GROMACS .gro file of C-alpha atoms in nm:
model
  331
    1MET     CA    1   5.406  12.289   5.777
    2LEU     CA    2   5.449  11.894   5.814
    3PRO     CA    3   5.809  11.692   5.612
    4ALA     CA    4   5.714  11.621   5.285
    5SER     CA    5   5.893  11.363   5.027
    6ILE     CA    6   6.160  11.423   4.762
    7GLN     CA    7   6.198  11.150   4.527
    8ILE     CA    8   6.310  11.092   4.232
    9THR     CA    9   6.443  10.867   4.002
   10GLY     CA   10   6.648  10.776   3.714
   11GLU     CA   11   6.739  11.167   3.673
   12LEU     CA   12   7.056  11.305   3.658
   13LEU     CA   13   7.076  11.638   3.930
   14SER     CA   14   7.183  11.956   3.881
   15PRO     CA   15   7.442  12.137   4.161
   16ALA     CA   16   7.084  12.392   4.089
   17GLU     CA   17   6.848  12.026   4.218
   18VAL     CA   18   7.074  11.941   4.434
   19GLN     CA   19   7.082  12.281   4.628
   20ASP     CA   20   6.780  12.290   4.640
   21ILE     CA   21   6.714  11.870   4.786
   22CYS     CA   22   7.013  11.984   5.079
   23GLU     CA   23   6.816  12.305   5.172
   24SER     CA   24   6.526  12.067   5.213
   25LEU     CA   25   6.682  11.914   5.409
   26LYS     CA   26   6.853  12.121   5.656
   27GLU     CA   27   6.494  12.287   5.703
   28ASP     CA   28   6.377  12.029   5.827
   29SER     CA   29   6.059  12.030   5.599
   30VAL     CA   30   6.120  11.648   5.459
   31ARG     CA   31   6.069  11.309   5.570
   32LEU     CA   32   6.144  11.023   5.303
   33LEU     CA   33   6.396  11.129   5.079
   34SER     CA   34   6.439  10.866   4.791
   35VAL     CA   35   6.687  10.977   4.437
   36ARG     CA   36   6.746  10.614   4.307
   37GLY     CA   37   6.895  10.552   4.022
   38CYS     CA   38   7.035  10.927   3.978
   39GLN     CA   39   7.285  11.026   3.820
   40LEU     CA   40   7.471  11.326   4.060
   41SER     CA   41   7.869  11.470   4.063
   42ASP     CA   42   8.069  11.301   4.388
   43ARG     CA   43   8.052  11.709   4.495
   44ASP     CA   44   7.693  11.672   4.512
   45PHE     CA   45   7.670  11.339   4.677
   46GLY     CA   46   7.901  11.462   4.946
   47ARG     CA   47   7.686  11.797   4.981
   48ILE     CA   48   7.359  11.574   5.055
   49CYS     CA   49   7.511  11.343   5.289
   50ARG     CA   50   7.702  11.698   5.490
   51SER     CA   51   7.279  11.750   5.496
   52VAL     CA   52   7.138  11.438   5.555
   53ALA     CA   53   7.398  11.505   5.907
   54GLU     CA   54   7.190  11.780   5.989
   55SER     CA   55   6.818  11.708   5.945
   56ARG     CA   56   6.623  11.635   6.237
   57SER     CA   57   6.275  11.543   6.008
   58LEU     CA   58   6.466  11.250   5.771
   59ALA     CA   59   6.313  10.906   5.835
   60GLN     CA   60   6.380  10.726   5.509
   61LEU     CA   61   6.668  10.757   5.282
   62ASN     CA   62   6.671  10.594   4.955
   63LEU     CA   63   6.997  10.574   4.797
   64ASN     CA   64   6.902  10.278   4.590
   65LEU     CA   65   7.030  10.157   4.224
   66GLY     CA   66   7.467  10.235   4.214
   67ILE     CA   67   7.366  10.605   4.395
   68VAL     CA   68   7.701  10.478   4.626
   69SER     CA   69   7.933  10.330   4.442
   70SER     CA   70   8.265  10.439   4.572
   71ILE     CA   71   8.469  10.400   4.841
   72SER     CA   72   8.460  10.705   4.852
   73ARG     CA   73   8.090  10.756   4.883
   74THR     CA   74   8.029  10.538   5.164
   75ARG     CA   75   8.286  10.758   5.360
   76HIS     CA   76   8.049  11.056   5.273
   77LEU     CA   77   7.720  10.831   5.451
   78ALA     CA   78   7.917  10.714   5.701
   79ASP     CA   79   8.030  10.983   5.850
   80ALA     CA   80   7.654  11.142   5.765
   81LEU     CA   81   7.536  10.852   5.992
   82LYS     CA   82   7.714  10.906   6.286
   83THR     CA   83   7.565  11.278   6.267
   84ASN     CA   84   7.228  11.230   6.230
   85ARG     CA   85   6.973  11.125   6.514
   86SER     CA   86   6.617  11.068   6.285
   87LEU     CA   87   6.711  10.809   6.001
   88GLN     CA   88   6.472  10.484   6.097
   89THR     CA   89   6.516  10.336   5.699
   90LEU     CA   90   6.807  10.312   5.510
   91PHE     CA   91   6.752  10.165   5.167
   92LEU     CA   92   7.179  10.042   4.938
   93HIS     CA   93   7.012   9.806   4.712
   94GLY     CA   94   7.214   9.740   4.419
   95SER     CA   95   7.484   9.929   4.579
   96PRO     CA   96   7.825   9.765   4.452
   97LEU     CA   97   7.904   9.780   4.902
   98LEU     CA   98   8.190   9.489   4.850
   99ASP     CA   99   8.245   9.387   5.261
  100ALA     CA  100   8.512   9.719   5.244
  101GLY     CA  101   8.196   9.937   5.177
  102LEU     CA  102   8.038   9.803   5.537
  103VAL     CA  103   8.317   9.775   5.674
  104THR     CA  104   8.356  10.143   5.620
  105LEU     CA  105   7.974  10.185   5.741
  106ASN     CA  106   7.874   9.961   6.011
  107SER     CA  107   8.054  10.167   6.286
  108ALA     CA  108   7.785  10.467   6.231
  109LEU     CA  109   7.515  10.234   6.135
  110SER     CA  110   7.575   9.950   6.454
  111THR     CA  111   7.544  10.273   6.681
  112HIS     CA  112   7.264  10.509   6.525
  113PRO     CA  113   7.058  10.560   6.756
  114ALA     CA  114   6.738  10.559   6.569
  115LEU     CA  115   6.732  10.297   6.241
  116VAL     CA  116   6.555   9.999   6.226
  117CYS     CA  117   6.522   9.900   5.849
  118LEU     CA  118   6.833   9.830   5.674
  119ASP     CA  119   6.870   9.724   5.296
  120LEU     CA  120   7.163   9.568   5.136
  121GLY     CA  121   7.043   9.376   4.893
  122ASP     CA  122   7.251   9.327   4.593
  123CYS     CA  123   7.495   9.524   4.766
  124MET     CA  124   7.849   9.251   4.621
  125LEU     CA  125   7.837   9.112   4.993
  126GLY     CA  126   8.055   8.838   5.127
  127ASP     CA  127   8.103   8.683   5.461
  128GLU     CA  128   8.288   8.929   5.602
  129ALA     CA  129   8.000   9.187   5.586
  130LEU     CA  130   7.717   8.913   5.688
  131GLY     CA  131   7.970   8.862   6.004
  132LEU     CA  132   7.877   9.291   6.033
  133ILE     CA  133   7.607   9.249   5.993
  134CYS     CA  134   7.513   8.997   6.277
  135GLY     CA  135   7.636   9.249   6.490
  136MET     CA  136   7.345   9.460   6.440
  137LEU     CA  137   7.057   9.206   6.547
  138PRO     CA  138   7.193   9.177   6.893
  139PRO     CA  139   7.088   8.882   7.116
  140ASP     CA  140   6.767   8.920   7.368
  141GLY     CA  141   6.815   9.217   7.615
  142ALA     CA  142   7.092   9.367   7.454
  143LYS     CA  143   7.039   9.696   7.263
  144SER     CA  144   6.745   9.754   7.021
  145GLY     CA  145   6.892   9.630   6.679
  146LEU     CA  146   6.708   9.588   6.317
  147ARG     CA  147   6.343   9.559   6.262
  148GLU     CA  148   6.421   9.452   5.902
  149LEU     CA  149   6.616   9.354   5.674
  150THR     CA  150   6.702   9.266   5.298
  151LEU     CA  151   6.978   9.131   5.211
  152SER     CA  152   6.842   8.968   4.888
  153ALA     CA  153   7.027   8.793   4.597
  154ASN     CA  154   7.372   8.790   4.780
  155PRO     CA  155   7.549   8.523   4.608
  156GLY     CA  156   7.866   8.580   4.757
  157ILE     CA  157   7.783   8.483   5.116
  158SER     CA  158   7.881   8.139   5.170
  159SER     CA  159   7.684   7.842   5.384
  160LYS     CA  160   7.890   7.950   5.648
  161GLY     CA  161   7.805   8.280   5.645
  162TRP     CA  162   7.388   8.257   5.593
  163ALA     CA  163   7.444   7.909   5.900
  164ARG     CA  164   7.622   8.287   6.151
  165LEU     CA  165   7.283   8.450   6.028
  166SER     CA  166   7.052   8.203   6.129
  167ILE     CA  167   7.178   8.209   6.445
  168ALA     CA  168   7.168   8.615   6.556
  169VAL     CA  169   6.805   8.573   6.420
  170ALA     CA  170   6.687   8.282   6.679
  171HIS     CA  171   6.852   8.468   6.931
  172SER     CA  172   6.726   8.908   6.799
  173SER     CA  173   6.456   9.034   7.000
  174GLN     CA  174   6.357   9.311   6.771
  175LEU     CA  175   6.415   9.156   6.410
  176ARG     CA  176   6.044   9.129   6.215
  177VAL     CA  177   6.130   9.132   5.881
  178LEU     CA  178   6.396   8.881   5.745
  179ASN     CA  179   6.403   8.925   5.287
  180LEU     CA  180   6.642   8.693   5.175
  181ASP     CA  181   6.504   8.664   4.797
  182TYR     CA  182   6.696   8.539   4.467
  183ASN     CA  183   7.009   8.393   4.724
  184PRO     CA  184   7.155   8.053   4.630
  185LEU     CA  185   7.070   7.909   4.937
  186GLY     CA  186   6.868   7.570   4.868
  187ASP     CA  187   6.806   7.368   5.155
  188GLN     CA  188   7.136   7.291   5.393
  189ILE     CA  189   7.066   7.649   5.486
  190ALA     CA  190   6.673   7.660   5.456
  191GLY     CA  191   6.694   7.379   5.737
  192MET     CA  192   6.964   7.616   5.902
  193LEU     CA  193   6.615   7.921   5.847
  194ALA     CA  194   6.340   7.705   6.018
  195VAL     CA  195   6.562   7.664   6.313
  196ALA     CA  196   6.563   7.997   6.368
  197VAL     CA  197   6.183   8.068   6.284
  198ALA     CA  198   6.047   7.816   6.575
  199SER     CA  199   6.374   7.967   6.800
  200SER     CA  200   6.320   8.339   6.723
  201ARG     CA  201   5.967   8.496   6.931
  202THR     CA  202   5.916   8.780   6.715
  203LEU     CA  203   6.013   8.749   6.303
  204GLU     CA  204   5.681   8.801   6.132
  205VAL     CA  205   5.737   8.792   5.760
  206LEU     CA  206   6.069   8.541   5.546
  207ASP     CA  207   6.088   8.674   5.193
  208LEU     CA  208   6.304   8.294   5.047
  209GLU     CA  209   6.154   8.370   4.680
  210GLY     CA  210   6.384   8.240   4.415
  211THR     CA  211   6.642   8.052   4.658
  212GLY     CA  212   6.633   7.703   4.525
  213LEU     CA  213   6.431   7.497   4.760
  214THR     CA  214   6.211   7.135   4.653
  215ASN     CA  215   5.964   6.970   4.832
  216GLN     CA  216   6.223   6.893   5.066
  217SER     CA  217   6.214   7.272   5.236
  218ALA     CA  218   5.885   7.286   5.227
  219GLN     CA  219   5.763   6.966   5.482
  220VAL     CA  220   5.991   7.125   5.682
  221PHE     CA  221   5.878   7.456   5.750
  222LEU     CA  222   5.493   7.265   5.683
  223ASP     CA  223   5.635   7.045   6.038
  224MET     CA  224   5.685   7.360   6.164
  225VAL     CA  225   5.408   7.586   6.152
  226GLU     CA  226   5.158   7.276   6.226
  227ASN     CA  227   5.311   7.153   6.521
  228TYR     CA  228   5.561   7.470   6.709
  229PRO     CA  229   5.404   7.783   6.809
  230THR     CA  230   5.612   8.053   6.628
  231SER     CA  231   5.564   8.420   6.526
  232LEU     CA  232   5.583   8.328   6.139
  233ARG     CA  233   5.321   8.485   5.949
  234VAL     CA  234   5.409   8.526   5.605
  235LEU     CA  235   5.664   8.277   5.440
  236VAL     CA  236   5.735   8.396   5.055
  237LEU     CA  237   5.861   8.078   4.845
  238ALA     CA  238   5.811   8.211   4.498
  239GLU     CA  239   6.035   8.041   4.172
  240ASN     CA  240   6.107   7.769   4.407
  241ASP     CA  241   6.082   7.393   4.278
  242ILE     CA  242   5.774   7.384   4.579
  243SER     CA  243   5.424   7.208   4.436
  244PRO     CA  244   5.150   7.528   4.454
  245GLU     CA  245   4.948   7.233   4.706
  246LEU     CA  246   5.255   7.251   5.005
  247GLN     CA  247   5.294   7.558   4.973
  248GLN     CA  248   4.916   7.659   5.011
  249GLN     CA  249   4.965   7.401   5.267
  250ILE     CA  250   5.182   7.638   5.463
  251CYS     CA  251   4.964   7.962   5.409
  252ASP     CA  252   4.700   7.806   5.500
  253LEU     CA  253   4.821   7.766   5.839
  254LEU     CA  254   4.981   8.131   5.879
  255SER     CA  255   4.616   8.247   5.836
  256GLU     CA  256   4.522   8.060   6.117
  257GLY     CA  257   4.773   8.146   6.345
  258GLU     CA  258   4.674   8.490   6.286
  259ASP     CA  259   4.303   8.512   6.326
  260ASP     CA  260   4.381   8.345   6.618
  261ASP     CA  261   4.607   8.600   6.738
  262ASP     CA  262   4.351   8.851   6.634
  263ARG     CA  263   4.062   8.735   6.854
  264GLU     CA  264   4.276   8.691   7.131
  265ALA     CA  265   4.483   8.989   7.117
  266PRO     CA  266   4.348   9.298   7.279
  267PRO     CA  267   4.328   9.646   7.146
  268HIS     CA  268   4.577   9.830   7.000
  269GLN     CA  269   4.648  10.133   7.187
  270PRO     CA  270   4.836  10.407   6.989
  271GLY     CA  271   5.135  10.594   7.151
  272PRO     CA  272   5.447  10.779   7.027
  273ALA     CA  273   5.634  10.475   6.957
  274SER     CA  274   5.348  10.381   6.680
  275SER     CA  275   5.450  10.702   6.468
  276GLY     CA  276   5.726  10.493   6.357
  277ALA     CA  277   5.944  10.416   6.102
  278LEU     CA  278   5.831  10.500   5.740
  279LEU     CA  279   5.730  10.162   5.582
  280PRO     CA  280   5.976  10.131   5.297
  281ILE     CA  281   5.950  10.044   4.939
  282ARG     CA  282   6.192   9.743   4.859
  283ASP     CA  283   6.378   9.775   4.500
  284LYS     CA  284   6.288   9.399   4.411
  285TYR     CA  285   6.516   9.201   4.247
  286GLN     CA  286   6.394   8.982   3.943
  287PRO     CA  287   6.699   8.793   3.732
  288ILE     CA  288   6.491   8.707   3.466
  289ARG     CA  289   6.267   8.998   3.399
  290ASP     CA  290   6.345   9.399   3.502
  291LYS     CA  291   6.633   9.323   3.706
  292TYR     CA  292   6.487   9.622   3.950
  293GLN     CA  293   6.149   9.703   4.008
  294PRO     CA  294   5.968   9.852   4.281
  295ILE     CA  295   5.787   9.597   4.493
  296ARG     CA  296   5.390   9.614   4.569
  297ASP     CA  297   5.232   9.533   4.809
  298LYS     CA  298   5.328   9.121   4.820
  299TYR     CA  299   5.276   9.026   5.204
  300GLN     CA  300   4.909   9.159   5.233
  301PRO     CA  301   4.850   9.112   5.593
  302PRO     CA  302   4.737   9.352   5.717
  303THR     CA  303   4.546   9.514   5.364
  304TRP     CA  304   4.690   9.851   5.229
  305LEU     CA  305   4.475  10.160   5.382
  306PRO     CA  306   4.481  10.454   5.110
  307HIS     CA  307   4.456  10.795   5.286
  308SER     CA  308   4.399  11.075   5.049
  309ASN     CA  309   4.660  11.386   5.133
  310SER     CA  310   4.681  11.716   5.071
  311SER     CA  311   4.910  11.724   4.741
  312PRO     CA  312   4.715  11.536   4.481
  313GLN     CA  313   5.046  11.349   4.352
  314MET     CA  314   5.070  11.179   4.700
  315VAL     CA  315   4.931  10.897   4.879
  316LEU     CA  316   4.949  10.812   5.295
  317LEU     CA  317   4.968  10.476   5.325
  318THR     CA  318   4.915  10.253   5.623
  319SER     CA  319   5.070   9.926   5.705
  320GLY     CA  320   5.199   9.761   6.051
  321LEU     CA  321   5.404   9.448   6.160
  322GLY     CA  322   5.208   9.525   6.533
  323GLU     CA  323   5.212   9.932   6.512
  324SER     CA  324   5.158  10.180   6.170
  325LEU     CA  325   5.405  10.258   5.982
  326LEU     CA  326   5.393  10.559   5.729
  327ALA     CA  327   5.446  10.548   5.356
  328GLU     CA  328   5.472  10.831   5.118
  329THR     CA  329   5.522  10.734   4.789
  330GLU     CA  330   5.394  10.909   4.441
  331MET     CA  331   5.160  10.749   4.212
   0.00000   0.00000   0.00000
């Protein structure tokens, strides 16, 4: 039987329901586990973590919206990650981790052999935590690191912290998606990020929605994509004080670059790596409207391609920033 998904949102989980989840994990019958915004006891959270540690099929774990709510739960999760070897995507968006929580998780995250996608949006992180995260973006020639990183809505990070991240991004040999939306970055930090993007050989998506940018930042990015080769394919500048004309110019130039690459690239040959990670469903921070809402497909390239599944309530989606990524999501 192919591994399935368990997705529960905003429910009070009973011990019996937790037991069912744990048994499925131990039987290696779960590929995606999402209990975002759910309520469960500390004891039951520990049980789930111990089952995650034993699972050999789990690829995506979504604990968004306050599930990891204390340092004791953070320790349970860290212990699970030290033993688990299958997890590729981990979501902790909206968890009050603070820097102390990242210190607790750091060893398990940085040494996990399969983890490539990490969401730490709205986790109340500061510069100490960001320094640890930079260690998960090893430079060229070092071990493999994260391919997708979300740090949305962490206003406690200073300009010094963002500068350090920019340096790490510039030298990372793996990072392809970076989400920094709803952080108070401003034009100065955006300039640093533009240099990082220009230096990176892999970064394809940069989300700077609602980060306090102006036309000054947009002009820098426009000059970069117009005059210098870059791997960037998507730059999100919505909810900033940037003219629609400048945004459209940047978008058009990035689209032209993608078309050129499509014409020059050889046909993709599927291989073992192309069956890779589950595509994450990111919780998007929205300070004006509903604070948390699941992201819809904002990035567009390439277009999502729905395929039918054996279950009438599931849709199998294929996408990829260069590789085939799978996502199972309830309809």
